[in-house]
């Protein structure tokens, strides 16, 4: 299959590499410069922070970091450099818990941040630190299919057909994959299935999974670059990026039932207190709620938490298929039954039942 150059994704990777190089070249006197800045009572010395995030936010934060750096410079006179780290959300959370230094985390779900709380690095109550349970933007789960939708995939039950190859990441390492799993569960529940019947449906779905990548971006690469599978269960923004970059190859199918995904942000208390970066790290996350950042999030196909700005991107179309990026910028389809994680008792209960070692997902996938 012909290899394509994904312009936004390549740019995001380049920006991440440049930011990381800047942080490495400046890390020798980082603590001293921050201390001197405090002693002077000013903020003239440069500061560096690290944002550990999940896979599909690369493009968003490549742009947001520039926006925030300009804002912070204008507000304080201080230069700020942001280093990015991306990967499967669950894996990223474990890395931070095990010593990967992060001033802030912007992960796929609250349950992953709880892993860092359990390690003693983030104080309990972090969901109250910022608005809307510390979720500045949301997303949902959709299907990315090949142009023309040759397998006529319209809803979750179509993923159970014998001739459909499914690509989705691993719920053990990927936050997005957990949202995928719960969205599917909710669909079969809405069909009136008993729990035993739902489990059988989920088993059939995962029996059709060809590759179980560790993160959402890896799954996208498997589907788009490697040409595997008939459908990718994807974050909404991942699907839109693929259509934007290869409009002749893919289209999006929005299922009738899905889940409102709430990525969660938090300051890593132990790190910022040790490094003296609490003020800039807190403002970095707070600014995600600003009008400028909310519009940027929408332009990167995340759903703004600001209801007024959100409405600017909602479409009146009742079609569940998106064959091209809307020219008017109105890309959010609203005629979908969206549940949220509270339907499953919150992340602690959902993890215990479905995703911890020996829980339902392990029994389902072991029997594949």
CSV table of C-alpha atoms in Angstrom, one decimal:
chain,number,residue,atom,x,y,z
A,1,UNK,CA,0.0,0.0,0.0
A,2,UNK,CA,1.3,3.5,-0.9
A,3,UNK,CA,2.7,5.3,2.0
A,4,UNK,CA,1.3,8.8,2.6
A,5,UNK,CA,2.7,11.8,4.4
A,6,UNK,CA,0.3,13.0,7.1
A,7,UNK,CA,1.1,16.7,7.2
A,8,UNK,CA,-0.5,17.7,10.6
A,9,UNK,CA,0.8,14.6,12.3
A,10,UNK,CA,4.3,15.0,10.9
A,11,UNK,CA,4.2,18.7,12.0
A,12,UNK,CA,3.1,17.6,15.5
A,13,UNK,CA,5.9,15.1,15.8
A,14,UNK,CA,8.4,17.7,14.6
A,15,UNK,CA,7.1,20.3,17.1
A,16,UNK,CA,7.4,17.7,19.9
A,17,UNK,CA,10.9,16.9,19.0
A,18,UNK,CA,11.9,20.6,18.9
A,19,UNK,CA,10.3,21.2,22.3
A,20,UNK,CA,12.0,18.2,23.8
A,21,UNK,CA,15.4,19.3,22.4
A,22,UNK,CA,14.9,22.7,23.9
A,23,UNK,CA,14.2,21.2,27.2
A,24,UNK,CA,17.2,19.0,27.1
A,25,UNK,CA,19.6,21.7,26.1
A,26,UNK,CA,18.3,24.0,28.9
A,27,UNK,CA,17.9,21.5,31.7
A,28,UNK,CA,21.4,22.0,33.2
A,29,UNK,CA,20.5,25.3,35.0
A,30,UNK,CA,16.7,24.9,35.1
A,31,UNK,CA,16.4,24.8,38.9
A,32,UNK,CA,18.9,27.6,39.5
A,33,UNK,CA,17.1,29.9,37.0
A,34,UNK,CA,13.7,29.2,38.5
A,35,UNK,CA,15.2,30.0,42.0
A,36,UNK,CA,16.8,33.2,40.8
A,37,UNK,CA,13.5,34.2,39.2
A,38,UNK,CA,11.7,33.8,42.6
A,39,UNK,CA,14.5,35.7,44.4
A,40,UNK,CA,14.2,38.6,42.0
A,41,UNK,CA,10.5,38.7,42.6
A,42,UNK,CA,10.0,38.6,38.8
A,43,UNK,CA,9.5,36.0,36.1
A,44,UNK,CA,12.2,37.0,33.6
A,45,UNK,CA,14.0,33.7,33.5
A,46,UNK,CA,12.9,31.0,31.1
A,47,UNK,CA,10.9,28.1,32.6
A,48,UNK,CA,10.3,24.6,31.3
A,49,UNK,CA,7.4,22.3,32.0
A,50,UNK,CA,6.5,18.8,30.7
A,51,UNK,CA,3.0,17.7,29.6
A,52,UNK,CA,2.5,13.9,29.6
A,53,UNK,CA,-0.5,13.2,27.4
A,54,UNK,CA,-2.1,10.4,25.5
A,55,UNK,CA,-1.7,9.5,21.8
A,56,UNK,CA,-4.1,11.5,19.7
A,57,UNK,CA,-3.4,14.9,21.3
A,58,UNK,CA,-0.1,15.5,19.5
A,59,UNK,CA,-1.6,17.9,17.0
A,60,UNK,CA,-3.6,19.8,19.5
A,61,UNK,CA,-0.8,20.4,21.9
A,62,UNK,CA,1.7,21.2,19.1
A,63,UNK,CA,-0.6,24.2,18.5
A,64,UNK,CA,-1.7,24.9,22.0
A,65,UNK,CA,1.8,25.1,23.4
A,66,UNK,CA,2.6,28.0,21.0
A,67,UNK,CA,-0.7,29.7,22.0
A,68,UNK,CA,0.1,29.3,25.7
A,69,UNK,CA,3.7,30.4,25.3
A,70,UNK,CA,2.5,33.7,23.7
A,71,UNK,CA,-0.1,34.2,26.4
A,72,UNK,CA,2.3,33.5,29.2
A,73,UNK,CA,5.0,35.8,27.7
A,74,UNK,CA,2.5,38.7,27.4
A,75,UNK,CA,1.2,38.1,30.9
A,76,UNK,CA,4.5,37.6,32.8
A,77,UNK,CA,7.3,38.5,30.5
A,78,UNK,CA,8.6,35.0,30.9
A,79,UNK,CA,9.5,32.5,28.2
A,80,UNK,CA,8.0,29.0,28.7
A,81,UNK,CA,9.0,25.8,26.9
A,82,UNK,CA,6.7,22.8,27.0
A,83,UNK,CA,8.0,19.3,26.4
A,84,UNK,CA,5.5,16.8,25.2
A,85,UNK,CA,5.3,13.1,25.9
A,86,UNK,CA,2.6,10.9,24.1
A,87,UNK,CA,1.6,7.3,24.2
A,88,UNK,CA,-1.3,5.0,25.3
A,89,UNK,CA,-3.0,6.8,28.2
A,90,UNK,CA,-2.8,3.9,30.6
A,91,UNK,CA,0.8,3.3,29.8
A,92,UNK,CA,1.6,7.0,30.2
A,93,UNK,CA,0.0,7.0,33.6
A,94,UNK,CA,2.1,4.1,34.8
A,95,UNK,CA,5.3,5.8,33.4
A,96,UNK,CA,4.5,8.9,35.5
A,97,UNK,CA,3.7,6.9,38.6
A,98,UNK,CA,7.0,5.1,38.1
A,99,UNK,CA,9.1,8.2,37.8
A,100,UNK,CA,8.6,9.9,34.4
A,101,UNK,CA,8.8,13.6,35.5
A,102,UNK,CA,5.6,15.5,34.5
A,103,UNK,CA,4.5,18.9,35.6
A,104,UNK,CA,1.0,18.3,34.2
A,105,UNK,CA,-0.8,15.3,32.8
A,106,UNK,CA,-3.6,15.5,30.2
A,107,UNK,CA,-4.8,12.0,29.9
A,108,UNK,CA,-7.6,10.1,28.2
A,109,UNK,CA,-9.7,9.5,31.4
A,110,UNK,CA,-9.9,10.1,35.1
A,111,UNK,CA,-9.1,6.5,35.9
A,112,UNK,CA,-5.6,6.9,34.5
A,113,UNK,CA,-4.9,10.0,36.6
A,114,UNK,CA,-6.0,8.0,39.6
A,115,UNK,CA,-3.1,5.7,39.0
A,116,UNK,CA,-0.8,8.7,39.6
A,117,UNK,CA,-2.8,9.7,42.7
A,118,UNK,CA,-2.4,6.2,44.0
A,119,UNK,CA,1.4,6.6,43.6
A,120,UNK,CA,1.3,9.7,45.9
A,121,UNK,CA,2.2,12.2,43.2
A,122,UNK,CA,-1.1,14.0,42.8
A,123,UNK,CA,-3.3,15.0,45.7
A,124,UNK,CA,-6.8,13.6,45.9
A,125,UNK,CA,-9.5,16.0,44.8
A,126,UNK,CA,-7.8,17.0,41.5
A,127,UNK,CA,-11.1,16.8,39.6
A,128,UNK,CA,-12.2,19.9,41.6
A,129,UNK,CA,-9.2,22.0,40.7
A,130,UNK,CA,-10.5,22.9,37.3
A,131,UNK,CA,-14.0,23.3,35.9
A,132,UNK,CA,-16.2,20.4,34.7
A,133,UNK,CA,-14.3,17.8,36.7
A,134,UNK,CA,-11.0,19.0,35.2
A,135,UNK,CA,-12.2,18.1,31.7
A,136,UNK,CA,-11.6,21.1,29.4
A,137,UNK,CA,-12.7,19.4,26.3
A,138,UNK,CA,-14.6,16.2,25.4
A,139,UNK,CA,-14.8,13.7,22.6
A,140,UNK,CA,-16.7,10.6,21.6
A,141,UNK,CA,-16.1,7.3,19.7
A,142,UNK,CA,-16.9,6.9,16.0
A,143,UNK,CA,-16.0,4.5,13.2
A,144,UNK,CA,-13.5,5.3,10.4
A,145,UNK,CA,-14.2,3.2,7.3
A,146,UNK,CA,-12.7,3.0,3.9
A,147,UNK,CA,-14.1,5.2,1.1
A,148,UNK,CA,-17.5,4.0,0.0
A,149,UNK,CA,-18.0,1.9,3.1
A,150,UNK,CA,-17.6,-1.4,1.2
A,151,UNK,CA,-18.8,-3.5,4.2
A,152,UNK,CA,-21.8,-1.2,4.8
A,153,UNK,CA,-20.9,-0.6,8.5
A,154,UNK,CA,-23.6,1.5,10.1
A,155,UNK,CA,-23.6,0.6,13.8
A,156,UNK,CA,-22.0,-1.6,16.5
A,157,UNK,CA,-23.8,-4.8,15.5
A,158,UNK,CA,-22.1,-4.6,12.1
A,159,UNK,CA,-18.8,-5.1,13.8
A,160,UNK,CA,-19.9,-8.7,14.7
A,161,UNK,CA,-20.2,-9.8,11.1
A,162,UNK,CA,-17.8,-12.6,10.2
A,163,UNK,CA,-16.3,-10.8,7.3
A,164,UNK,CA,-15.5,-7.5,9.1
A,165,UNK,CA,-12.0,-6.9,10.3
A,166,UNK,CA,-11.9,-4.5,13.3
A,167,UNK,CA,-9.0,-2.3,14.5
A,168,UNK,CA,-9.0,-1.0,18.1
A,169,UNK,CA,-6.3,-0.5,20.7
A,170,UNK,CA,-5.8,-2.5,23.9
A,171,UNK,CA,-7.9,-1.5,26.9
A,172,UNK,CA,-5.1,-2.6,29.2
A,173,UNK,CA,-2.8,0.2,27.9
A,174,UNK,CA,-5.0,2.7,26.0
A,175,UNK,CA,-7.6,5.0,27.6
A,176,UNK,CA,-9.3,5.4,24.2
A,177,UNK,CA,-9.7,1.7,24.0
A,178,UNK,CA,-11.6,1.7,27.3
A,179,UNK,CA,-14.0,4.3,26.0
A,180,UNK,CA,-14.4,2.1,22.8
A,181,UNK,CA,-15.2,-1.0,24.9
A,182,UNK,CA,-17.7,0.9,27.1
A,183,UNK,CA,-19.4,2.5,24.1
A,184,UNK,CA,-19.9,-1.0,22.6
A,185,UNK,CA,-21.2,-2.4,25.9
A,186,UNK,CA,-23.7,0.5,26.2
A,187,UNK,CA,-25.0,-0.2,22.6
A,188,UNK,CA,-25.7,-3.8,23.3
A,189,UNK,CA,-27.3,-3.0,26.6
A,190,UNK,CA,-29.6,-0.5,24.8
A,191,UNK,CA,-30.6,-3.4,22.4
A,192,UNK,CA,-32.1,-5.1,25.4
A,193,UNK,CA,-29.4,-7.7,25.9
A,194,UNK,CA,-28.8,-9.3,29.3
A,195,UNK,CA,-25.3,-9.0,30.7
A,196,UNK,CA,-24.5,-12.6,29.6
A,197,UNK,CA,-25.6,-11.7,26.1
A,198,UNK,CA,-23.6,-8.4,26.1
A,199,UNK,CA,-20.5,-10.4,27.1
A,200,UNK,CA,-21.1,-12.7,24.1
A,201,UNK,CA,-21.5,-9.8,21.8
A,202,UNK,CA,-18.3,-8.2,23.1
A,203,UNK,CA,-16.5,-11.5,22.7
A,204,UNK,CA,-17.6,-11.6,19.1
A,205,UNK,CA,-16.5,-8.1,18.5
A,206,UNK,CA,-13.0,-8.7,19.9
A,207,UNK,CA,-12.8,-12.0,17.9
A,208,UNK,CA,-12.9,-9.8,14.8
A,209,UNK,CA,-10.1,-7.5,16.0
A,210,UNK,CA,-7.1,-8.1,13.8
A,211,UNK,CA,-4.5,-6.0,15.7
A,212,UNK,CA,-4.7,-4.8,19.3
A,213,UNK,CA,-2.2,-1.9,19.4
A,214,UNK,CA,-1.0,-0.3,22.7
A,215,UNK,CA,-2.4,3.1,21.9
A,216,UNK,CA,-4.9,5.0,19.7
A,217,UNK,CA,-2.4,6.5,17.3
A,218,UNK,CA,-0.8,3.1,16.8
A,219,UNK,CA,-4.2,1.7,15.9
A,220,UNK,CA,-4.8,4.6,13.4
A,221,UNK,CA,-1.4,3.8,11.8
A,222,UNK,CA,-2.4,0.1,11.5
A,223,UNK,CA,-5.6,1.0,9.7
A,224,UNK,CA,-4.4,3.9,7.5
A,225,UNK,CA,-0.7,3.3,6.9
A,226,UNK,CA,-0.7,-0.5,7.0
A,227,UNK,CA,-4.1,-1.0,5.4
A,228,UNK,CA,-5.4,-3.5,7.9
A,229,UNK,CA,-9.0,-3.9,8.8
A,230,UNK,CA,-12.4,-2.7,7.5
A,231,UNK,CA,-13.2,-0.3,10.4
A,232,UNK,CA,-11.2,1.6,13.0
A,233,UNK,CA,-13.0,2.3,16.3
A,234,UNK,CA,-11.6,5.7,16.8
A,235,UNK,CA,-11.6,8.9,18.8
A,236,UNK,CA,-13.6,11.5,16.9
A,237,UNK,CA,-10.6,13.7,16.4
A,238,UNK,CA,-8.5,10.8,15.0
A,239,UNK,CA,-11.2,10.0,12.5
A,240,UNK,CA,-11.6,13.6,11.3
A,241,UNK,CA,-7.8,14.0,11.0
A,242,UNK,CA,-7.7,10.9,8.7
A,243,UNK,CA,-10.5,12.2,6.5
A,244,UNK,CA,-8.9,15.7,6.4
A,245,UNK,CA,-5.6,14.3,5.3
A,246,UNK,CA,-6.8,11.6,3.0
A,247,UNK,CA,-10.3,12.6,1.9
A,248,UNK,CA,-10.4,10.2,-1.0
A,249,UNK,CA,-9.6,7.2,1.1
A,250,UNK,CA,-11.8,7.3,4.3
A,251,UNK,CA,-15.1,8.4,5.7
A,252,UNK,CA,-16.7,8.5,9.1
A,253,UNK,CA,-19.7,6.6,10.4
A,254,UNK,CA,-21.2,7.9,13.6
A,255,UNK,CA,-23.0,5.1,15.4
A,256,UNK,CA,-26.4,5.6,16.9
A,257,UNK,CA,-25.1,5.0,20.4
A,258,UNK,CA,-21.7,6.1,21.8
A,259,UNK,CA,-20.1,7.6,24.9
A,260,UNK,CA,-19.1,11.1,26.0
A,261,UNK,CA,-15.4,10.8,26.5
A,262,UNK,CA,-14.0,13.1,29.2
A,263,UNK,CA,-10.2,13.5,29.0
A,264,UNK,CA,-8.9,14.7,32.4
A,265,UNK,CA,-6.1,17.1,33.2
A,266,UNK,CA,-4.2,17.5,36.5
A,267,UNK,CA,-1.1,19.2,38.0
A,268,UNK,CA,1.4,16.7,39.3
A,269,UNK,CA,1.7,18.2,42.8
A,270,UNK,CA,5.0,16.5,43.9
A,271,UNK,CA,6.8,17.5,40.7
A,272,UNK,CA,5.7,21.1,40.5
A,273,UNK,CA,6.5,21.7,44.2
A,274,UNK,CA,10.0,20.2,43.8
A,275,UNK,CA,10.6,22.2,40.6
A,276,UNK,CA,9.0,25.5,41.6
A,277,UNK,CA,6.6,25.3,38.5
A,278,UNK,CA,3.2,25.2,40.2
A,279,UNK,CA,2.1,28.7,39.0
A,280,UNK,CA,2.9,28.2,35.3
A,281,UNK,CA,1.7,24.5,35.3
A,282,UNK,CA,-1.6,25.5,36.8
A,283,UNK,CA,-2.1,28.4,34.4
A,284,UNK,CA,-1.2,26.0,31.5
A,285,UNK,CA,-4.2,23.9,32.3
A,286,UNK,CA,-6.5,26.7,33.3
A,287,UNK,CA,-5.9,28.4,29.9
A,288,UNK,CA,-7.3,25.4,28.1
A,289,UNK,CA,-10.7,26.8,29.1
A,290,UNK,CA,-10.1,30.2,27.5
A,291,UNK,CA,-12.1,31.2,24.4
A,292,UNK,CA,-8.9,31.1,22.3
A,293,UNK,CA,-8.0,27.6,23.4
A,294,UNK,CA,-11.5,26.3,23.2
A,295,UNK,CA,-11.7,27.4,19.5
A,296,UNK,CA,-8.3,25.8,18.9
A,297,UNK,CA,-9.6,22.6,20.5
A,298,UNK,CA,-12.6,22.6,18.2
A,299,UNK,CA,-10.4,23.2,15.2
A,300,UNK,CA,-8.5,20.1,16.2
A,301,UNK,CA,-11.8,18.2,16.4
A,302,UNK,CA,-12.3,18.1,20.1
A,303,UNK,CA,-15.6,19.2,21.6
A,304,UNK,CA,-15.2,22.5,23.6
A,305,UNK,CA,-16.6,22.5,27.1
A,306,UNK,CA,-17.8,26.1,26.6
A,307,UNK,CA,-21.4,25.5,25.5
A,308,UNK,CA,-21.5,28.7,23.4
A,309,UNK,CA,-18.4,27.9,21.4
A,310,UNK,CA,-19.6,24.2,21.1
A,311,UNK,CA,-22.8,25.3,19.3
A,312,UNK,CA,-20.7,27.1,16.7
A,313,UNK,CA,-19.4,23.7,15.5
A,314,UNK,CA,-22.6,21.7,15.7
A,315,UNK,CA,-24.2,20.6,12.4
A,316,UNK,CA,-28.0,20.4,11.7
A,317,UNK,CA,-27.4,17.4,9.5
A,318,UNK,CA,-29.2,14.2,10.5
A,319,UNK,CA,-26.9,11.9,8.4
A,320,UNK,CA,-24.6,9.5,10.3
A,321,UNK,CA,-22.0,9.5,7.5
A,322,UNK,CA,-19.3,12.1,7.0
A,323,UNK,CA,-17.7,11.8,3.6
A,324,UNK,CA,-15.7,15.1,3.7
A,325,UNK,CA,-14.8,17.8,6.1
A,326,UNK,CA,-17.7,20.3,6.3
A,327,UNK,CA,-16.7,23.5,4.5
A,328,UNK,CA,-18.6,25.6,7.1
A,329,UNK,CA,-16.7,24.1,10.0
A,330,UNK,CA,-19.7,22.5,11.6
A,331,UNK,CA,-18.6,19.0,12.2
A,332,UNK,CA,-20.3,17.9,15.4
A,333,UNK,CA,-23.2,15.5,14.9
A,334,UNK,CA,-25.7,15.7,17.8
A,335,UNK,CA,-28.3,13.1,17.0
A,336,UNK,CA,-26.4,10.4,19.0
A,337,UNK,CA,-27.4,8.7,22.2
A,338,UNK,CA,-24.3,9.5,24.4
A,339,UNK,CA,-23.9,7.9,27.8
A,340,UNK,CA,-21.0,8.7,30.1
A,341,UNK,CA,-18.8,6.8,32.6
A,342,UNK,CA,-21.3,7.5,35.4
A,343,UNK,CA,-23.6,4.9,33.8
A,344,UNK,CA,-20.9,2.4,34.7
A,345,UNK,CA,-20.5,3.6,38.3
A,346,UNK,CA,-17.5,5.9,37.6
A,347,UNK,CA,-14.0,4.8,36.7
A,348,UNK,CA,-13.2,3.0,39.9
A,349,UNK,CA,-16.2,0.6,39.5
A,350,UNK,CA,-15.7,0.3,35.7
A,351,UNK,CA,-12.1,-0.6,36.1
A,352,UNK,CA,-12.8,-3.1,38.8
A,353,UNK,CA,-15.4,-4.9,36.7
A,354,UNK,CA,-14.0,-4.6,33.2
A,355,UNK,CA,-10.3,-3.7,33.0
A,356,UNK,CA,-8.2,-4.7,36.0
A,357,UNK,CA,-6.2,-7.9,35.8
A,358,UNK,CA,-8.5,-10.9,35.8
A,359,UNK,CA,-11.6,-8.8,35.1
A,360,UNK,CA,-14.1,-9.1,32.2
A,361,UNK,CA,-11.9,-7.9,29.4
A,362,UNK,CA,-9.2,-10.4,30.3
A,363,UNK,CA,-11.7,-13.3,30.2
A,364,UNK,CA,-13.2,-12.0,27.0
A,365,UNK,CA,-9.9,-11.6,25.1
A,366,UNK,CA,-8.3,-14.8,26.5
A,367,UNK,CA,-11.1,-16.7,24.9
A,368,UNK,CA,-10.7,-15.1,21.5
